[in-house]
Amino acid sequence: MSRLTKCIRVLQSDARLIDPHVVTDDPDRQSIRSAVFEPLVRCGEALGRYQPVLARQWLVDSDAKTWTVDLRTDVVFHNGDRLEAGDVVATLNRARDPDMGGELGTQGLYQMYLGDAVIEAVSRHRVRIVTEEPMADLLDILAEIPVVPRQELTELPKVAVGSGPYRLLEVGHGAVVVEAFDKYWGRQPSVGRIHWKREPDATRRMDALLANQVDVVTGVRPEDAERIGSMDGMQVVMSGSSVCTVFMCNLLSGVCVDRPVRQALNYALNVSELIEKVMKGVGQPLNGPLTRYHLGHDPSTAPHGFAPEKARALLREAGYEDGVAVVLDVPSILPDRAPALAREMVEQYAAVGIVAQVREFSDRSAYADRVQAKDIDDACCFDSSPGSTYRVLREKFHSGVHGPWWQGYRNTRVDELLDRAAATPDVGRRQEVYREAYRIICDDAPWIFLFSLERMWGMSRTVRGLETGVDGVIRFG
């Protein structure tokens, strides 16, 4: 039992400690995972920069293919084992297994990046990774993969042994309890115990917070934020997010094959009004496929903006003088407001002669499979969640990769730029290459660019040491 006794109670939509190598972008599950497990590196405050975690330092050769990673020598896992290079090698080999599971169409994701890499232990505390192709953004991938002691890998997911600031204490039905690990190599956390509990209903989460039954609730809705903030002893914490809410256009068949039509679909929307009506004002308009938290985002790029006359002119240019019909696919959840968003878009589109029909899908997993199979109508609503510029642009826009969420976009110049970025170790130079690709993608409009999410948490004012990030993960420092 840790010498710390204070307990923080967190109520969130899900409370499971899943296999650490199953790909997930769910911040609730990531919060629990990050308390128990740690990766080699973690995103720093500056774009494209990383801070050491289990890795002490790293070096990439000028070819952007050969990486040498030196490990900390003072890390103890929760089972008493000490971190060694063999643990990292075994972990990465497991994570890149093509049969490794993933949520919502991300099965075997790391095989795409590490499948052909040579990963070896050079010494007890040094690992070498040699990728087949240049991969200057390899740290983007390593930051997502928690390291597990190699003796425990065969027992996953039945056991949960990591090196994080907390060790697993209890796992129950819809609940996870962890306590501070007294042999943690880093700074001891300020909270001795965290009790996560599952409550999928947002209203019930809010009621529990206001009744002082819990200390923190996640996933606060915009309409509830004002009420929580007005209560004595309560506060709402808000953070920007790297999640983009967009509609990905079908560039393989249908009317969106025409670039002017896609541009018209962007110019016809008043995104600020959509944010106000559907998101209650919580969200930031996008000027392209990345947020300001992405290395490749270009803040100087002007968004399409609301220009209905320009939208009509573009439709005429494409041969649709009398308007055009489109079908918009939306899931019932994730994003949860997708149906309401689509209804507002239908009204706005009607004003410029775009007749939009909405198809709603209640099975979210099947919807993801449909999108991944390129089996969509004219456009589909999607949350683009990776914080990695490399992953977003490569998986969704590189026509030579045909990534899981690619929908037929082809631009040889963009392909060339993404390949050049992958071969550019210098972060500043790589950023400029990405920004050039970003500007071209924005103009080509392969997506209907809407907004980036803003996340909110409700909590008691007595809570101390809670840190929130753009990934939606909460940590107790």
Tab-separated table of C-alpha atoms in Angstrom:
chain	number	residue	atom	x	y	z
A	1	MET	CA	0.000	0.000	0.000
A	2	SER	CA	1.357	3.392	-0.922
A	3	ARG	CA	2.178	5.864	1.803
A	4	LEU	CA	-0.265	8.198	0.050
A	5	THR	CA	-3.894	7.659	0.996
A	6	LYS	CA	-5.865	10.361	-0.756
A	7	CYS	CA	-8.236	8.933	-3.346
A	8	ILE	CA	-9.653	10.679	-6.410
A	9	ARG	CA	-12.909	9.293	-7.836
A	10	VAL	CA	-13.285	9.665	-11.599
A	11	LEU	CA	-16.543	8.967	-13.414
A	12	GLN	CA	-16.275	8.492	-17.172
A	13	SER	CA	-18.040	6.821	-20.090
A	14	ASP	CA	-15.803	3.751	-19.923
A	15	ALA	CA	-13.558	2.279	-17.246
A	16	ARG	CA	-11.580	-0.638	-18.609
A	17	LEU	CA	-7.902	-1.476	-18.599
A	18	ILE	CA	-7.601	-2.946	-22.075
A	19	ASP	CA	-4.600	-4.628	-23.673
A	20	PRO	CA	-1.885	-1.918	-23.765
A	21	HIS	CA	-1.067	-2.646	-27.412
A	22	VAL	CA	-4.608	-2.474	-28.745
A	23	VAL	CA	-4.854	0.796	-30.667
A	24	THR	CA	-7.462	3.131	-29.212
A	25	ASP	CA	-8.133	6.848	-29.413
A	26	ASP	CA	-10.638	6.776	-26.543
A	27	PRO	CA	-9.263	9.251	-23.962
A	28	ASP	CA	-11.006	7.527	-21.055
A	29	ARG	CA	-9.249	4.252	-21.751
A	30	GLN	CA	-6.000	6.074	-22.518
A	31	SER	CA	-6.127	7.850	-19.148
A	32	ILE	CA	-6.205	4.548	-17.291
A	33	ARG	CA	-3.545	3.082	-19.563
A	34	SER	CA	-1.160	6.012	-19.109
A	35	ALA	CA	-1.363	5.710	-15.325
A	36	VAL	CA	-0.125	2.101	-15.431
A	37	PHE	CA	2.040	1.945	-18.557
A	38	GLU	CA	4.636	4.209	-20.155
A	39	PRO	CA	6.092	4.586	-23.664
A	40	LEU	CA	9.655	5.455	-24.588
A	41	VAL	CA	8.827	9.115	-25.256
A	42	ARG	CA	5.966	11.550	-24.877
A	43	CYS	CA	4.960	14.623	-26.870
A	44	GLY	CA	6.554	17.804	-25.621
A	45	GLU	CA	5.049	21.264	-25.485
A	46	ALA	CA	6.729	22.413	-28.712
A	47	LEU	CA	5.314	21.012	-31.951
A	48	GLY	CA	7.287	18.027	-33.202
A	49	ARG	CA	9.403	17.844	-30.059
A	50	TYR	CA	9.450	14.945	-27.624
A	51	GLN	CA	10.389	14.542	-23.995
A	52	PRO	CA	12.088	11.426	-22.649
A	53	VAL	CA	10.134	8.888	-20.610
A	54	LEU	CA	11.647	5.403	-20.585
A	55	ALA	CA	14.112	6.514	-23.230
A	56	ARG	CA	16.919	8.657	-21.854
A	57	GLN	CA	18.064	9.921	-25.236
A	58	TRP	CA	17.885	9.008	-28.921
A	59	LEU	CA	19.681	9.659	-32.176
A	60	VAL	CA	18.528	9.349	-35.776
A	61	ASP	CA	20.996	9.033	-38.643
A	62	SER	CA	20.873	11.396	-41.620
A	63	ASP	CA	19.105	8.698	-43.660
A	64	ALA	CA	16.087	8.987	-41.294
A	65	LYS	CA	16.035	5.190	-41.122
A	66	THR	CA	18.455	4.238	-38.350
A	67	TRP	CA	17.470	5.116	-34.783
A	68	THR	CA	19.473	4.456	-31.635
A	69	VAL	CA	17.573	4.688	-28.354
A	70	ASP	CA	19.284	4.704	-24.941
A	71	LEU	CA	17.101	3.628	-22.023
A	72	ARG	CA	16.926	4.806	-18.454
A	73	THR	CA	18.782	2.495	-16.109
A	74	ASP	CA	16.665	3.157	-12.998
A	75	VAL	CA	13.247	1.965	-14.148
A	76	VAL	CA	11.537	-0.779	-12.150
A	77	PHE	CA	8.384	-2.457	-13.409
A	78	HIS	CA	5.511	-3.151	-11.021
A	79	ASN	CA	6.572	-6.828	-10.839
A	80	GLY	CA	10.075	-5.882	-9.681
A	81	ASP	CA	11.834	-6.442	-13.018
A	82	ARG	CA	14.193	-3.741	-14.259
A	83	LEU	CA	13.770	-2.192	-17.680
A	84	GLU	CA	16.129	-3.574	-20.306
A	85	ALA	CA	16.464	-3.374	-24.056
A	86	GLY	CA	14.963	-6.844	-24.405
A	87	ASP	CA	11.688	-5.533	-22.967
A	88	VAL	CA	11.502	-2.818	-25.616
A	89	VAL	CA	12.306	-5.216	-28.452
A	90	ALA	CA	9.697	-7.734	-27.287
A	91	THR	CA	7.127	-4.977	-26.812
A	92	LEU	CA	7.600	-3.498	-30.282
A	93	ASN	CA	7.509	-6.956	-31.855
A	94	ARG	CA	4.187	-7.643	-30.182
A	95	ALA	CA	2.727	-4.241	-31.064
A	96	ARG	CA	3.615	-4.678	-34.742
A	97	ASP	CA	2.060	-8.131	-35.004
A	98	PRO	CA	-0.418	-7.908	-37.922
A	99	ASP	CA	-2.989	-9.734	-35.795
A	100	MET	CA	-2.779	-7.227	-32.946
A	101	GLY	CA	-6.230	-5.880	-32.241
A	102	GLY	CA	-7.430	-2.330	-32.561
A	103	GLU	CA	-10.636	-0.402	-32.129
A	104	LEU	CA	-12.821	0.897	-34.955
A	105	GLY	CA	-10.774	-0.283	-37.908
A	106	THR	CA	-7.257	0.089	-36.470
A	107	GLN	CA	-6.344	-3.610	-36.262
A	108	GLY	CA	-2.679	-4.237	-37.069
A	109	LEU	CA	-1.965	-0.508	-37.405
A	110	TYR	CA	1.679	-0.626	-36.273
A	111	GLN	CA	2.456	-3.357	-38.797
A	112	MET	CA	2.034	-0.589	-41.363
A	113	TYR	CA	4.935	1.349	-39.848
A	114	LEU	CA	7.167	-1.180	-38.099
A	115	GLY	CA	6.392	-4.367	-40.002
A	116	ASP	CA	9.656	-4.478	-41.957
A	117	ALA	CA	11.878	-2.745	-39.396
A	118	VAL	CA	14.878	-4.450	-37.821
A	119	ILE	CA	14.515	-4.015	-34.060
A	120	GLU	CA	17.379	-5.257	-31.901
A	121	ALA	CA	18.990	-4.916	-28.502
A	122	VAL	CA	22.501	-3.528	-29.025
A	123	SER	CA	23.303	-3.720	-25.324
A	124	ARG	CA	21.446	-4.030	-22.047
A	125	HIS	CA	20.102	-0.484	-22.260
A	126	ARG	CA	20.376	0.389	-25.944
A	127	VAL	CA	17.950	-0.414	-28.771
A	128	ARG	CA	18.479	0.048	-32.494
A	129	ILE	CA	15.583	0.392	-34.911
A	130	VAL	CA	16.225	0.379	-38.655
A	131	THR	CA	13.188	1.036	-40.820
A	132	GLU	CA	12.981	-0.065	-44.430
A	133	GLU	CA	11.907	3.385	-45.595
A	134	PRO	CA	12.861	6.776	-44.112
A	135	MET	CA	10.728	7.556	-41.075
A	136	ALA	CA	11.746	10.855	-39.531
A	137	ASP	CA	8.558	10.816	-37.461
A	138	LEU	CA	9.222	7.440	-35.831
A	139	LEU	CA	8.829	9.015	-32.393
A	140	ASP	CA	5.177	9.669	-33.279
A	141	ILE	CA	4.730	5.892	-33.336
A	142	LEU	CA	6.929	5.047	-30.357
A	143	ALA	CA	5.024	7.548	-28.216
A	144	GLU	CA	1.866	5.477	-28.704
A	145	ILE	CA	3.289	2.090	-27.645
A	146	PRO	CA	3.522	1.273	-23.911
A	147	VAL	CA	6.506	-0.837	-22.848
A	148	VAL	CA	5.772	-4.029	-20.909
A	149	PRO	CA	8.273	-6.411	-19.254
A	150	ARG	CA	8.945	-9.243	-21.680
A	151	GLN	CA	8.167	-11.921	-19.074
A	152	GLU	CA	4.609	-10.611	-18.841
A	153	LEU	CA	3.837	-10.237	-22.557
A	154	THR	CA	2.443	-13.750	-22.924
A	155	GLU	CA	-0.018	-13.057	-20.103
A	156	LEU	CA	-1.541	-9.974	-21.688
A	157	PRO	CA	-4.270	-8.830	-21.442
A	158	LYS	CA	-4.958	-10.915	-18.294
A	159	VAL	CA	-2.254	-9.074	-16.331
A	160	ALA	CA	-1.349	-5.387	-16.279
A	161	VAL	CA	2.272	-4.787	-15.333
A	162	GLY	CA	3.862	-1.559	-16.445
A	163	SER	CA	6.337	1.032	-15.213
A	164	GLY	CA	3.910	3.914	-14.712
A	165	PRO	CA	3.363	6.020	-11.591
A	166	TYR	CA	0.458	3.763	-10.574
A	167	ARG	CA	0.123	0.011	-10.241
A	168	LEU	CA	-3.090	-1.894	-10.706
A	169	LEU	CA	-4.931	-2.617	-7.457
A	170	GLU	CA	-8.407	-3.769	-8.493
A	171	VAL	CA	-10.363	-4.449	-11.658
A	172	GLY	CA	-14.090	-4.964	-11.348
A	173	HIS	CA	-17.225	-4.653	-13.406
A	174	GLY	CA	-16.994	-1.152	-14.844
A	175	ALA	CA	-14.320	-0.034	-12.384
A	176	VAL	CA	-10.533	0.190	-12.138
A	177	VAL	CA	-8.546	1.146	-9.036
A	178	VAL	CA	-4.836	1.989	-9.057
A	179	GLU	CA	-2.472	3.127	-6.327
A	180	ALA	CA	0.781	5.069	-6.411
A	181	PHE	CA	3.800	2.861	-7.102
A	182	ASP	CA	6.379	3.546	-4.390
A	183	LYS	CA	9.303	2.422	-6.584
A	184	TYR	CA	8.395	4.679	-9.472
A	185	TRP	CA	11.515	6.083	-11.140
A	186	GLY	CA	10.034	9.574	-11.578
A	187	ARG	CA	8.381	12.092	-9.329
A	188	GLN	CA	5.846	10.536	-7.013
A	189	PRO	CA	2.300	11.558	-7.927
A	190	SER	CA	0.345	13.819	-5.599
A	191	VAL	CA	-2.646	11.470	-5.521
A	192	GLY	CA	-2.253	8.146	-3.759
A	193	ARG	CA	-5.152	6.295	-5.311
A	194	ILE	CA	-7.434	6.750	-8.324
A	195	HIS	CA	-10.782	5.015	-8.616
A	196	TRP	CA	-12.244	5.054	-12.120
A	197	LYS	CA	-15.859	4.062	-12.547
A	198	ARG	CA	-17.958	3.613	-15.657
A	199	GLU	CA	-21.071	5.678	-16.346
A	200	PRO	CA	-21.950	6.028	-20.039
A	201	ASP	CA	-24.794	8.491	-19.431
A	202	ALA	CA	-23.503	12.087	-19.433
A	203	THR	CA	-26.429	13.395	-17.376
A	204	ARG	CA	-25.848	10.842	-14.649
A	205	ARG	CA	-22.169	11.709	-14.565
A	206	MET	CA	-23.009	15.355	-14.076
A	207	ASP	CA	-25.583	14.583	-11.366
A	208	ALA	CA	-23.025	12.469	-9.493
A	209	LEU	CA	-20.526	15.321	-9.575
A	210	LEU	CA	-23.035	17.893	-8.350
A	211	ALA	CA	-24.028	15.521	-5.535
A	212	ASN	CA	-20.345	15.258	-4.476
A	213	GLN	CA	-20.347	11.518	-5.148
A	214	VAL	CA	-17.265	11.811	-7.379
A	215	ASP	CA	-14.395	14.247	-7.781
A	216	VAL	CA	-13.954	14.350	-11.574
A	217	VAL	CA	-16.216	13.638	-14.539
A	218	THR	CA	-15.092	13.424	-18.147
A	219	GLY	CA	-16.956	14.193	-21.353
A	220	VAL	CA	-18.827	17.238	-20.078
A	221	ARG	CA	-21.316	18.405	-22.684
A	222	PRO	CA	-21.402	22.058	-23.746
A	223	GLU	CA	-24.941	22.450	-22.431
A	224	ASP	CA	-23.870	21.230	-18.967
A	225	ALA	CA	-20.719	23.294	-18.561
A	226	GLU	CA	-22.451	26.468	-17.410
A	227	ARG	CA	-24.438	24.608	-14.771
A	228	ILE	CA	-21.356	22.936	-13.324
A	229	GLY	CA	-19.407	26.190	-13.314
A	230	SER	CA	-22.172	27.972	-11.427
A	231	MET	CA	-22.156	25.506	-8.523
A	232	ASP	CA	-20.159	26.341	-5.402
A	233	GLY	CA	-17.044	24.227	-5.136
A	234	MET	CA	-17.222	23.039	-8.761
A	235	GLN	CA	-15.287	24.012	-11.862
A	236	VAL	CA	-15.060	23.188	-15.555
A	237	VAL	CA	-11.631	22.653	-17.101
A	238	MET	CA	-11.382	23.049	-20.873
A	239	SER	CA	-8.643	21.993	-23.249
A	240	GLY	CA	-8.128	22.198	-26.978
A	241	SER	CA	-7.945	18.972	-28.909
A	242	SER	CA	-6.123	17.440	-31.861
A	243	VAL	CA	-9.386	15.809	-33.016
A	244	CYS	CA	-10.836	17.102	-36.292
A	245	THR	CA	-14.533	16.673	-37.043
A	246	VAL	CA	-14.885	16.460	-40.814
A	247	PHE	CA	-16.698	14.800	-43.672
A	248	MET	CA	-14.356	12.733	-45.819
A	249	CYS	CA	-15.378	12.930	-49.476
A	250	ASN	CA	-15.602	9.942	-51.800
A	251	LEU	CA	-13.006	10.645	-54.485
A	252	LEU	CA	-13.356	7.223	-56.086
A	253	SER	CA	-16.859	7.654	-57.491
A	254	GLY	CA	-19.766	10.072	-57.482
A	255	VAL	CA	-20.043	13.840	-57.681
A	256	CYS	CA	-17.169	14.494	-55.234
A	257	VAL	CA	-14.672	13.258	-57.785
A	258	ASP	CA	-14.983	16.805	-59.172
A	259	ARG	CA	-12.765	19.234	-57.274
A	260	PRO	CA	-15.101	22.238	-57.775
A	261	VAL	CA	-17.945	20.267	-56.177
A	262	ARG	CA	-15.827	19.514	-53.115
A	263	GLN	CA	-14.803	23.127	-52.857
A	264	ALA	CA	-18.439	24.181	-53.156
A	265	LEU	CA	-19.372	21.824	-50.322
A	266	ASN	CA	-16.910	23.746	-48.141
A	267	TYR	CA	-17.828	27.269	-49.243
A	268	ALA	CA	-21.557	26.600	-48.806
A	269	LEU	CA	-21.246	26.014	-45.061
A	270	ASN	CA	-21.294	28.569	-42.295
A	271	VAL	CA	-19.071	26.584	-39.937
A	272	SER	CA	-19.241	29.174	-37.156
A	273	GLU	CA	-23.022	28.830	-37.167
A	274	LEU	CA	-22.727	25.038	-37.064
A	275	ILE	CA	-20.465	25.302	-34.037
A	276	GLU	CA	-22.888	27.654	-32.325
A	277	LYS	CA	-26.022	25.640	-33.037
A	278	VAL	CA	-24.759	22.084	-32.705
A	279	MET	CA	-21.787	22.435	-30.359
A	280	LYS	CA	-23.166	25.329	-28.301
A	281	GLY	CA	-20.177	27.427	-29.290
A	282	VAL	CA	-17.550	24.885	-28.181
A	283	GLY	CA	-15.184	24.205	-31.083
A	284	GLN	CA	-12.674	25.886	-33.378
A	285	PRO	CA	-13.172	26.167	-37.176
A	286	LEU	CA	-10.633	24.252	-39.244
A	287	ASN	CA	-8.635	25.669	-42.129
A	288	GLY	CA	-7.617	22.194	-43.267
A	289	PRO	CA	-7.151	18.574	-42.119
A	290	LEU	CA	-5.023	19.385	-39.050
A	291	THR	CA	-5.401	21.408	-35.868
A	292	ARG	CA	-3.049	23.984	-34.424
A	293	TYR	CA	-1.600	21.187	-32.283
A	294	HIS	CA	-0.204	19.362	-35.334
A	295	LEU	CA	3.314	19.925	-36.649
A	296	GLY	CA	2.088	20.312	-40.239
A	297	HIS	CA	-0.672	22.815	-39.523
A	298	ASP	CA	-0.212	26.101	-41.377
A	299	PRO	CA	-1.813	28.956	-39.418
A	300	SER	CA	-1.406	31.321	-42.383
A	301	THR	CA	-3.739	29.259	-44.579
A	302	ALA	CA	-7.105	30.943	-44.874
A	303	PRO	CA	-10.121	28.685	-44.309
A	304	HIS	CA	-12.599	28.312	-47.139
A	305	GLY	CA	-15.057	30.435	-45.201
A	306	PHE	CA	-18.748	30.968	-45.812
A	307	ALA	CA	-19.128	32.141	-49.421
A	308	PRO	CA	-22.457	30.950	-50.873
A	309	GLU	CA	-22.078	32.845	-54.138
A	310	LYS	CA	-18.687	31.268	-54.698
A	311	ALA	CA	-20.215	27.871	-53.958
A	312	ARG	CA	-22.887	28.432	-56.617
A	313	ALA	CA	-20.259	29.544	-59.134
A	314	LEU	CA	-18.187	26.425	-58.489
A	315	LEU	CA	-21.236	24.225	-59.015
A	316	ARG	CA	-21.905	25.936	-62.319
A	317	GLU	CA	-18.258	25.418	-63.275
A	318	ALA	CA	-18.681	21.703	-62.576
A	319	GLY	CA	-21.785	21.590	-64.791
A	320	TYR	CA	-24.409	21.657	-62.063
A	321	GLU	CA	-26.280	24.844	-62.975
A	322	ASP	CA	-29.453	23.518	-61.348
A	323	GLY	CA	-27.724	22.227	-58.223
A	324	VAL	CA	-26.372	18.864	-57.180
A	325	ALA	CA	-27.533	16.010	-54.946
A	326	VAL	CA	-25.257	14.412	-52.349
A	327	VAL	CA	-25.657	11.677	-49.740
A	328	LEU	CA	-23.995	12.221	-46.360
A	329	ASP	CA	-23.184	9.206	-44.162
A	330	VAL	CA	-23.174	9.721	-40.383
A	331	PRO	CA	-22.759	7.428	-37.378
A	332	SER	CA	-25.210	7.713	-34.503
A	333	ILE	CA	-22.289	8.134	-32.106
A	334	LEU	CA	-18.597	9.048	-32.244
A	335	PRO	CA	-19.015	11.839	-32.993
A	336	ASP	CA	-22.182	11.827	-30.916
A	337	ARG	CA	-23.557	14.988	-32.523
A	338	ALA	CA	-23.034	13.777	-36.081
A	339	PRO	CA	-26.770	13.361	-36.852
A	340	ALA	CA	-27.596	16.847	-35.548
A	341	LEU	CA	-24.633	18.260	-37.440
A	342	ALA	CA	-25.784	16.654	-40.681
A	343	ARG	CA	-29.307	18.037	-40.281
A	344	GLU	CA	-27.962	21.566	-39.986
A	345	MET	CA	-25.724	21.011	-43.001
A	346	VAL	CA	-28.721	19.864	-45.051
A	347	GLU	CA	-30.445	23.199	-44.365
A	348	GLN	CA	-27.396	25.268	-45.220
A	349	TYR	CA	-26.714	23.323	-48.403
A	350	ALA	CA	-30.284	23.784	-49.609
A	351	ALA	CA	-29.702	27.538	-49.778
A	352	VAL	CA	-27.140	27.124	-52.583
A	353	GLY	CA	-28.860	24.358	-54.511
A	354	ILE	CA	-27.177	21.367	-52.901
A	355	VAL	CA	-29.775	18.716	-52.054
A	356	ALA	CA	-28.308	16.635	-49.262
A	357	GLN	CA	-29.691	13.357	-47.997
A	358	VAL	CA	-28.507	11.838	-44.710
A	359	ARG	CA	-27.926	8.130	-44.065
A	360	GLU	CA	-27.461	7.297	-40.390
A	361	PHE	CA	-25.689	4.159	-39.153
A	362	SER	CA	-26.309	2.912	-35.609
A	363	ASP	CA	-23.567	0.260	-35.508
A	364	ARG	CA	-20.394	2.304	-34.978
A	365	SER	CA	-17.973	-0.577	-35.524
A	366	ALA	CA	-19.683	-1.546	-38.772
A	367	TYR	CA	-19.596	2.116	-39.823
A	368	ALA	CA	-15.817	2.223	-39.292
A	369	ASP	CA	-15.442	-0.979	-41.307
A	370	ARG	CA	-17.529	0.557	-44.084
A	371	VAL	CA	-15.342	3.664	-44.186
A	372	GLN	CA	-12.158	1.618	-44.141
A	373	ALA	CA	-13.487	-0.499	-47.031
A	374	LYS	CA	-14.052	2.724	-49.071
A	375	ASP	CA	-17.742	1.817	-49.172
A	376	ILE	CA	-19.207	5.253	-48.506
A	377	ASP	CA	-21.694	7.497	-50.236
A	378	ASP	CA	-20.621	10.993	-51.304
A	379	ALA	CA	-19.150	11.936	-47.928
A	380	CYS	CA	-18.953	10.454	-44.441
A	381	CYS	CA	-18.663	12.101	-41.046
A	382	PHE	CA	-15.495	11.164	-39.225
A	383	ASP	CA	-13.351	12.173	-36.258
A	384	SER	CA	-9.712	12.379	-37.348
A	385	SER	CA	-7.967	11.817	-34.042
A	386	PRO	CA	-4.200	11.089	-34.367
A	387	GLY	CA	-2.001	13.822	-32.964
A	388	SER	CA	0.680	12.803	-35.455
A	389	THR	CA	0.905	14.852	-38.658
A	390	TYR	CA	2.792	11.934	-40.187
A	391	ARG	CA	-0.040	9.499	-39.498
A	392	VAL	CA	-2.887	11.803	-40.536
A	393	LEU	CA	-1.392	12.836	-43.865
A	394	ARG	CA	0.135	9.486	-44.752
A	395	GLU	CA	-2.851	7.325	-43.806
A	396	LYS	CA	-5.464	9.598	-45.377
A	397	PHE	CA	-3.878	11.446	-48.307
A	398	HIS	CA	-0.860	9.550	-49.678
A	399	SER	CA	-2.100	7.782	-52.809
A	400	GLY	CA	0.853	5.395	-52.784
A	401	VAL	CA	0.019	4.146	-49.301
A	402	HIS	CA	-3.738	3.584	-49.604
A	403	GLY	CA	-4.076	3.867	-45.831
A	404	PRO	CA	-7.082	2.642	-43.867
A	405	TRP	CA	-8.952	5.950	-44.142
A	406	TRP	CA	-7.805	7.012	-47.603
A	407	GLN	CA	-10.820	7.705	-49.830
A	408	GLY	CA	-9.210	8.072	-53.244
A	409	TYR	CA	-7.316	11.375	-52.985
A	410	ARG	CA	-4.509	11.616	-55.557
A	411	ASN	CA	-2.012	14.425	-55.928
A	412	THR	CA	1.496	13.499	-57.027
A	413	ARG	CA	2.957	16.670	-55.552
A	414	VAL	CA	1.475	15.848	-52.137
A	415	ASP	CA	2.873	12.318	-52.347
A	416	GLU	CA	6.325	13.726	-53.144
A	417	LEU	CA	6.175	16.171	-50.245
A	418	LEU	CA	5.072	13.535	-47.741
A	419	ASP	CA	7.898	11.265	-48.844
A	420	ARG	CA	10.351	14.156	-48.520
A	421	ALA	CA	9.077	14.971	-45.030
A	422	ALA	CA	9.564	11.344	-43.994
A	423	ALA	CA	13.225	11.625	-45.070
A	424	THR	CA	13.886	14.948	-43.265
A	425	PRO	CA	15.174	14.470	-39.686
A	426	ASP	CA	15.345	18.207	-38.919
A	427	VAL	CA	12.026	19.147	-37.320
A	428	GLY	CA	11.934	22.726	-38.596
A	429	ARG	CA	12.604	21.735	-42.187
A	430	ARG	CA	10.151	18.866	-41.958
A	431	GLN	CA	7.488	21.243	-40.707
A	432	GLU	CA	7.891	23.466	-43.757
A	433	VAL	CA	7.549	20.487	-46.091
A	434	TYR	CA	4.410	19.363	-44.290
A	435	ARG	CA	2.969	22.869	-44.472
A	436	GLU	CA	3.417	22.988	-48.232
A	437	ALA	CA	1.530	19.693	-48.534
A	438	TYR	CA	-1.084	21.038	-46.131
A	439	ARG	CA	-1.792	24.086	-48.296
A	440	ILE	CA	-2.279	21.934	-51.388
A	441	ILE	CA	-4.625	19.565	-49.551
A	442	CYS	CA	-6.648	22.490	-48.225
A	443	ASP	CA	-7.146	23.836	-51.742
A	444	ASP	CA	-7.996	20.417	-53.169
A	445	ALA	CA	-10.682	20.015	-50.482
A	446	PRO	CA	-10.783	16.209	-50.229
A	447	TRP	CA	-12.668	16.714	-46.968
A	448	ILE	CA	-15.417	19.034	-45.828
A	449	PHE	CA	-13.445	20.812	-43.117
A	450	LEU	CA	-15.566	21.627	-40.061
A	451	PHE	CA	-14.053	22.114	-36.594
A	452	SER	CA	-11.684	20.815	-33.958
A	453	LEU	CA	-13.206	19.622	-30.727
A	454	GLU	CA	-12.682	21.206	-27.345
A	455	ARG	CA	-12.811	18.846	-24.395
A	456	MET	CA	-14.248	19.628	-20.972
A	457	TRP	CA	-13.990	18.050	-17.562
A	458	GLY	CA	-16.048	18.840	-14.488
A	459	MET	CA	-14.393	18.586	-11.100
A	460	SER	CA	-14.404	19.620	-7.505
A	461	ARG	CA	-12.251	22.642	-6.745
A	462	THR	CA	-10.454	20.546	-4.147
A	463	VAL	CA	-8.832	18.428	-6.872
A	464	ARG	CA	-5.126	19.164	-7.193
A	465	GLY	CA	-2.452	17.900	-9.535
A	466	LEU	CA	-4.708	17.011	-12.454
A	467	GLU	CA	-3.190	17.642	-15.864
A	468	THR	CA	-5.122	17.562	-19.135
A	469	GLY	CA	-3.725	17.287	-22.639
A	470	VAL	CA	-4.850	17.778	-26.214
A	471	ASP	CA	-5.148	13.987	-26.437
A	472	GLY	CA	-7.902	14.122	-23.827
A	473	VAL	CA	-5.861	12.106	-21.334
A	474	ILE	CA	-5.953	13.154	-17.691
A	475	ARG	CA	-2.892	12.610	-15.529
A	476	PHE	CA	-2.256	13.245	-11.851
A	477	GLY	CA	1.148	14.790	-11.376
